[in-house]
Amino acid sequence: MSRILVVEDEARIAGFVERGLRAAGYAVDVAETGAAALGSVRAGTPDLMVLDLGLPDRDGLEVLDAVRGEGHRMPVIILTARDDVGDKVRGFEGGADDSLTKPFAFEEL
């Protein structure tokens, strides 16, 4: 079973994503902060990370930089309310595999 790490500080969105992924047969861990996300990755690299950029303790792009800097190569999907092209480009340059802007349909994710 694939393990997905959802990094999202908004409980309603985290719960929505977690329920949908579990219903699709995935094991899901949720981290509400960048620090928790990094701890989870270091404890055992997930098969996929869904990463919000607006985290309470640090920017999600900093989390992405740290994850890639430590050599973790799992796919990363950025999930954010930011619609700035510069953020998307920086995410892709930093190693993100895809980006999805909130609001979104679960089927799209």
CSV table of N, CA and C in Angstrom, one decimal:
chain,number,residue,atom,x,y,z
A,1,MET,N,0.8,-1.2,0.0
A,1,MET,CA,0.0,0.0,0.0
A,1,MET,C,0.9,1.2,0.0
A,2,SER,N,0.6,2.2,-0.8
A,2,SER,CA,1.3,3.4,-0.9
A,2,SER,C,1.0,4.3,0.3
A,3,ARG,N,2.0,5.0,0.8
A,3,ARG,CA,1.9,5.9,1.9
A,3,ARG,C,2.0,7.3,1.4
A,4,ILE,N,1.0,8.2,1.7
A,4,ILE,CA,1.0,9.5,1.3
A,4,ILE,C,1.1,10.4,2.5
A,5,LEU,N,1.9,11.4,2.5
A,5,LEU,CA,2.0,12.4,3.5
A,5,LEU,C,1.3,13.7,3.0
A,6,VAL,N,0.3,14.1,3.8
A,6,VAL,CA,-0.5,15.3,3.4
A,6,VAL,C,0.0,16.4,4.4
A,7,VAL,N,0.6,17.5,3.9
A,7,VAL,CA,1.1,18.5,4.7
A,7,VAL,C,0.1,19.7,4.5
A,8,GLU,N,-0.7,19.9,5.5
A,8,GLU,CA,-1.8,20.9,5.4
A,8,GLU,C,-2.2,21.3,6.8
A,9,ASP,N,-2.2,22.7,7.1
A,9,ASP,CA,-2.5,23.2,8.4
A,9,ASP,C,-4.0,23.5,8.6
A,10,GLU,N,-4.8,23.5,7.5
A,10,GLU,CA,-6.2,23.8,7.6
A,10,GLU,C,-6.9,22.5,7.8
A,11,ALA,N,-7.5,22.3,8.9
A,11,ALA,CA,-8.1,21.0,9.3
A,11,ALA,C,-9.1,20.5,8.4
A,12,ARG,N,-10.0,21.4,7.9
A,12,ARG,CA,-11.0,21.0,7.0
A,12,ARG,C,-10.5,20.4,5.7
A,13,ILE,N,-9.5,21.1,5.1
A,13,ILE,CA,-8.9,20.6,3.9
A,13,ILE,C,-8.1,19.3,4.1
A,14,ALA,N,-7.3,19.2,5.2
A,14,ALA,CA,-6.6,18.0,5.5
A,14,ALA,C,-7.5,16.8,5.7
A,15,GLY,N,-8.6,17.0,6.4
A,15,GLY,CA,-9.5,15.9,6.6
A,15,GLY,C,-10.2,15.5,5.3
A,16,PHE,N,-10.5,16.4,4.4
A,16,PHE,CA,-11.1,16.1,3.1
A,16,PHE,C,-10.2,15.3,2.3
A,17,VAL,N,-8.9,15.7,2.2
A,17,VAL,CA,-7.9,15.0,1.4
A,17,VAL,C,-7.6,13.6,2.0
A,18,GLU,N,-7.5,13.6,3.3
A,18,GLU,CA,-7.2,12.3,4.0
A,18,GLU,C,-8.3,11.3,3.8
A,19,ARG,N,-9.5,11.7,4.0
A,19,ARG,CA,-10.7,10.8,3.8
A,19,ARG,C,-10.7,10.3,2.3
A,20,GLY,N,-10.5,11.2,1.4
A,20,GLY,CA,-10.6,10.8,0.0
A,20,GLY,C,-9.5,9.8,-0.4
A,21,LEU,N,-8.3,10.1,0.1
A,21,LEU,CA,-7.2,9.2,-0.2
A,21,LEU,C,-7.3,7.8,0.5
A,22,ARG,N,-7.8,7.8,1.7
A,22,ARG,CA,-8.0,6.5,2.4
A,22,ARG,C,-9.1,5.7,1.7
A,23,ALA,N,-10.2,6.4,1.3
A,23,ALA,CA,-11.2,5.7,0.5
A,23,ALA,C,-10.7,5.1,-0.8
A,24,ALA,N,-9.6,5.7,-1.3
A,24,ALA,CA,-9.0,5.2,-2.6
A,24,ALA,C,-8.0,4.1,-2.3
A,25,GLY,N,-7.8,3.8,-1.0
A,25,GLY,CA,-6.9,2.7,-0.6
A,25,GLY,C,-5.5,3.0,-0.2
A,26,TYR,N,-5.3,4.3,0.1
A,26,TYR,CA,-3.9,4.7,0.5
A,26,TYR,C,-3.8,4.9,2.0
A,27,ALA,N,-2.6,4.6,2.5
A,27,ALA,CA,-2.3,4.9,3.9
A,27,ALA,C,-1.9,6.4,3.9
A,28,VAL,N,-2.5,7.1,4.8
A,28,VAL,CA,-2.3,8.6,4.9
A,28,VAL,C,-1.8,9.0,6.2
A,29,ASP,N,-0.7,9.9,6.2
A,29,ASP,CA,-0.3,10.6,7.4
A,29,ASP,C,-0.5,12.1,7.1
A,30,VAL,N,-0.9,12.8,8.2
A,30,VAL,CA,-1.1,14.3,8.0
A,30,VAL,C,-0.1,15.0,9.0
A,31,ALA,N,0.5,16.0,8.4
A,31,ALA,CA,1.3,16.9,9.2
A,31,ALA,C,0.8,18.3,9.1
A,32,GLU,N,0.7,19.0,10.2
A,32,GLU,CA,0.1,20.4,10.2
A,32,GLU,C,1.1,21.5,10.1
A,33,THR,N,2.4,21.2,10.2
A,33,THR,CA,3.5,22.1,10.2
A,33,THR,C,4.6,21.6,9.3
A,34,GLY,N,5.5,22.6,8.9
A,34,GLY,CA,6.7,22.2,8.2
A,34,GLY,C,7.6,21.3,9.0
A,35,ALA,N,7.7,21.6,10.3
A,35,ALA,CA,8.6,20.8,11.2
A,35,ALA,C,8.1,19.4,11.3
A,36,ALA,N,6.8,19.2,11.4
A,36,ALA,CA,6.2,17.9,11.5
A,36,ALA,C,6.3,17.1,10.2
A,37,ALA,N,6.2,17.8,9.1
A,37,ALA,CA,6.4,17.2,7.8
A,37,ALA,C,7.8,16.7,7.6
A,38,LEU,N,8.8,17.5,8.0
A,38,LEU,CA,10.2,17.1,7.9
A,38,LEU,C,10.5,15.9,8.8
A,39,GLY,N,9.9,15.9,10.0
A,39,GLY,CA,10.1,14.8,10.9
A,39,GLY,C,9.5,13.5,10.4
A,40,SER,N,8.3,13.6,9.8
A,40,SER,CA,7.7,12.5,9.2
A,40,SER,C,8.5,11.9,8.0
A,41,VAL,N,9.0,12.8,7.2
A,41,VAL,CA,9.8,12.3,6.1
A,41,VAL,C,11.1,11.6,6.6
A,42,ARG,N,11.7,12.2,7.6
A,42,ARG,CA,12.9,11.6,8.1
A,42,ARG,C,12.7,10.3,8.8
A,43,ALA,N,11.5,10.1,9.3
A,43,ALA,CA,11.2,8.9,10.0
A,43,ALA,C,10.9,7.7,9.0
A,44,GLY,N,10.6,8.1,7.8
A,44,GLY,CA,10.4,7.1,6.7
A,44,GLY,C,9.8,7.7,5.5
A,45,THR,N,10.5,7.8,4.5
A,45,THR,CA,10.1,8.6,3.3
A,45,THR,C,8.8,8.0,2.7
A,46,PRO,N,7.8,8.9,2.6
A,46,PRO,CA,6.5,8.5,2.0
A,46,PRO,C,6.7,8.3,0.5
A,47,ASP,N,5.7,7.6,-0.1
A,47,ASP,CA,5.7,7.4,-1.5
A,47,ASP,C,5.3,8.7,-2.3
A,48,LEU,N,4.6,9.6,-1.6
A,48,LEU,CA,4.1,10.8,-2.2
A,48,LEU,C,3.9,11.8,-1.1
A,49,MET,N,4.2,13.1,-1.4
A,49,MET,CA,3.9,14.2,-0.5
A,49,MET,C,2.9,15.2,-1.2
A,50,VAL,N,1.8,15.5,-0.5
A,50,VAL,CA,1.0,16.6,-0.9
A,50,VAL,C,1.3,17.8,0.0
A,51,LEU,N,1.8,18.9,-0.5
A,51,LEU,CA,2.4,19.9,0.3
A,51,LEU,C,1.7,21.3,0.1
A,52,ASP,N,1.2,21.8,1.2
A,52,ASP,CA,0.6,23.2,1.2
A,52,ASP,C,1.8,24.1,1.3
A,53,LEU,N,1.7,25.3,0.7
A,53,LEU,CA,2.8,26.3,0.8
A,53,LEU,C,2.6,27.2,2.0
A,54,GLY,N,1.4,27.5,2.4
A,54,GLY,CA,1.1,28.4,3.5
A,54,GLY,C,1.0,27.7,4.9
A,55,LEU,N,2.2,27.3,5.4
A,55,LEU,CA,2.2,26.6,6.7
A,55,LEU,C,2.5,27.6,7.8
A,56,PRO,N,2.1,27.3,9.0
A,56,PRO,CA,2.2,28.2,10.1
A,56,PRO,C,3.6,28.5,10.6
A,57,ASP,N,4.5,27.5,10.4
A,57,ASP,CA,5.9,27.7,11.0
A,57,ASP,C,6.9,28.0,9.9
A,58,ARG,N,6.6,27.7,8.6
A,58,ARG,CA,7.6,28.0,7.5
A,58,ARG,C,6.9,27.9,6.2
A,59,ASP,N,7.4,28.4,5.2
A,59,ASP,CA,6.9,28.3,3.9
A,59,ASP,C,7.0,26.9,3.4
A,60,GLY,N,6.0,26.4,2.7
A,60,GLY,CA,6.1,25.0,2.1
A,60,GLY,C,7.3,24.9,1.1
A,61,LEU,N,7.6,26.0,0.5
A,61,LEU,CA,8.8,25.9,-0.5
A,61,LEU,C,10.1,25.6,0.3
A,62,GLU,N,10.2,26.1,1.5
A,62,GLU,CA,11.3,25.8,2.4
A,62,GLU,C,11.3,24.3,2.8
A,63,VAL,N,10.2,23.8,3.0
A,63,VAL,CA,10.1,22.4,3.3
A,63,VAL,C,10.5,21.5,2.1
A,64,LEU,N,10.1,21.9,0.9
A,64,LEU,CA,10.5,21.3,-0.3
A,64,LEU,C,12.0,21.3,-0.5
A,65,ASP,N,12.5,22.5,-0.3
A,65,ASP,CA,14.0,22.7,-0.4
A,65,ASP,C,14.7,21.7,0.6
A,66,ALA,N,14.3,21.7,1.8
A,66,ALA,CA,14.9,20.8,2.8
A,66,ALA,C,14.8,19.3,2.4
A,67,VAL,N,13.6,18.9,2.0
A,67,VAL,CA,13.4,17.5,1.6
A,67,VAL,C,14.3,17.1,0.5
A,68,ARG,N,14.3,18.0,-0.6
A,68,ARG,CA,15.2,17.7,-1.7
A,68,ARG,C,16.7,17.8,-1.3
A,69,GLY,N,17.0,18.7,-0.5
A,69,GLY,CA,18.4,18.9,0.0
A,69,GLY,C,18.9,17.7,0.7
A,70,GLU,N,18.0,17.0,1.4
A,70,GLU,CA,18.4,15.7,2.1
A,70,GLU,C,18.4,14.5,1.2
A,71,GLY,N,18.0,14.7,0.0
A,71,GLY,CA,18.1,13.6,-1.0
A,71,GLY,C,16.8,12.8,-1.1
A,72,HIS,N,15.7,13.2,-0.5
A,72,HIS,CA,14.5,12.5,-0.7
A,72,HIS,C,13.9,12.8,-2.1
A,73,ARG,N,13.5,11.7,-2.8
A,73,ARG,CA,13.1,11.9,-4.2
A,73,ARG,C,11.6,11.5,-4.4
A,74,MET,N,10.8,11.4,-3.4
A,74,MET,CA,9.4,11.0,-3.6
A,74,MET,C,8.7,12.1,-4.4
A,75,PRO,N,7.7,11.8,-5.2
A,75,PRO,CA,7.0,12.9,-5.9
A,75,PRO,C,6.3,13.8,-4.9
A,76,VAL,N,6.3,15.1,-5.3
A,76,VAL,CA,5.6,16.1,-4.4
A,76,VAL,C,4.6,16.9,-5.3
A,77,ILE,N,3.4,16.9,-4.8
A,77,ILE,CA,2.4,17.8,-5.4
A,77,ILE,C,2.1,18.9,-4.5
A,78,ILE,N,2.3,20.1,-5.0
A,78,ILE,CA,2.0,21.3,-4.2
A,78,ILE,C,0.5,21.6,-4.3
A,79,LEU,N,-0.1,21.8,-3.2
A,79,LEU,CA,-1.5,22.1,-3.1
A,79,LEU,C,-1.6,23.5,-2.3
A,80,THR,N,-2.0,24.5,-3.0
A,80,THR,CA,-1.9,25.8,-2.4
A,80,THR,C,-3.0,26.8,-2.9
A,81,ALA,N,-3.3,27.8,-2.1
A,81,ALA,CA,-4.3,28.8,-2.4
A,81,ALA,C,-3.5,29.9,-3.3
A,82,ARG,N,-2.2,29.9,-3.2
A,82,ARG,CA,-1.5,30.9,-4.0
A,82,ARG,C,-1.6,30.6,-5.5
A,83,ASP,N,-1.9,31.6,-6.3
A,83,ASP,CA,-2.0,31.4,-7.7
A,83,ASP,C,-0.9,32.2,-8.5
A,84,ASP,N,0.1,32.6,-7.7
A,84,ASP,CA,1.2,33.4,-8.3
A,84,ASP,C,2.1,32.4,-9.2
A,85,VAL,N,2.3,32.8,-10.4
A,85,VAL,CA,3.1,32.0,-11.3
A,85,VAL,C,4.5,31.8,-10.7
A,86,GLY,N,5.1,32.8,-10.1
A,86,GLY,CA,6.4,32.7,-9.6
A,86,GLY,C,6.5,31.7,-8.5
A,87,ASP,N,5.5,31.5,-7.6
A,87,ASP,CA,5.5,30.4,-6.6
A,87,ASP,C,5.5,29.1,-7.3
A,88,LYS,N,4.7,28.9,-8.3
A,88,LYS,CA,4.6,27.6,-9.0
A,88,LYS,C,6.0,27.3,-9.7
A,89,VAL,N,6.6,28.3,-10.4
A,89,VAL,CA,7.8,28.1,-11.0
A,89,VAL,C,8.9,27.7,-10.0
A,90,ARG,N,8.9,28.5,-8.9
A,90,ARG,CA,9.9,28.1,-7.9
A,90,ARG,C,9.7,26.7,-7.3
A,91,GLY,N,8.5,26.3,-7.2
A,91,GLY,CA,8.2,25.0,-6.7
A,91,GLY,C,8.7,23.9,-7.7
A,92,PHE,N,8.4,24.1,-9.0
A,92,PHE,CA,8.9,23.2,-10.0
A,92,PHE,C,10.4,23.2,-10.0
A,93,GLU,N,11.1,24.4,-10.0
A,93,GLU,CA,12.5,24.4,-10.0
A,93,GLU,C,13.1,23.8,-8.7
A,94,GLY,N,12.3,23.8,-7.6
A,94,GLY,CA,12.8,23.2,-6.4
A,94,GLY,C,12.5,21.7,-6.3
A,95,GLY,N,11.9,21.1,-7.3
A,95,GLY,CA,11.7,19.7,-7.4
A,95,GLY,C,10.3,19.2,-7.2
A,96,ALA,N,9.3,20.1,-7.2
A,96,ALA,CA,7.9,19.6,-7.2
A,96,ALA,C,7.5,19.0,-8.5
A,97,ASP,N,6.7,18.0,-8.5
A,97,ASP,CA,6.3,17.3,-9.7
A,97,ASP,C,5.0,17.8,-10.3
A,98,ASP,N,4.2,18.5,-9.5
A,98,ASP,CA,2.9,19.0,-10.0
A,98,ASP,C,2.4,20.1,-9.0
A,99,SER,N,1.4,20.9,-9.4
A,99,SER,CA,0.9,21.9,-8.6
A,99,SER,C,-0.6,22.0,-8.8
A,100,LEU,N,-1.4,22.2,-7.7
A,100,LEU,CA,-2.8,22.3,-7.8
A,100,LEU,C,-3.2,23.4,-6.9
A,101,THR,N,-4.1,24.3,-7.5
A,101,THR,CA,-4.5,25.5,-6.8
A,101,THR,C,-5.9,25.3,-6.1
A,102,LYS,N,-6.0,25.7,-4.8
A,102,LYS,CA,-7.2,25.6,-4.1
A,102,LYS,C,-8.1,26.7,-4.6
A,103,PRO,N,-9.4,26.6,-4.6
A,103,PRO,CA,-10.1,25.3,-4.4
A,103,PRO,C,-9.9,24.3,-5.5
A,104,PHE,N,-10.1,23.1,-5.2
A,104,PHE,CA,-9.9,22.0,-6.2
A,104,PHE,C,-10.9,20.9,-6.0
A,105,ALA,N,-11.1,20.1,-7.0
A,105,ALA,CA,-12.0,18.9,-7.0
A,105,ALA,C,-11.1,17.7,-6.6
A,106,PHE,N,-11.5,16.9,-5.7
A,106,PHE,CA,-10.7,15.8,-5.3
A,106,PHE,C,-10.3,14.9,-6.5
A,107,GLU,N,-11.2,14.7,-7.5
A,107,GLU,CA,-10.9,13.9,-8.6
A,107,GLU,C,-9.6,14.4,-9.4
A,108,GLU,N,-9.4,15.8,-9.3
A,108,GLU,CA,-8.3,16.4,-10.0
A,108,GLU,C,-7.0,16.0,-9.2
A,109,LEU,N,-7.1,16.0,-7.9
A,109,LEU,CA,-5.9,15.6,-7.1
A,109,LEU,C,-5.6,14.1,-7.4
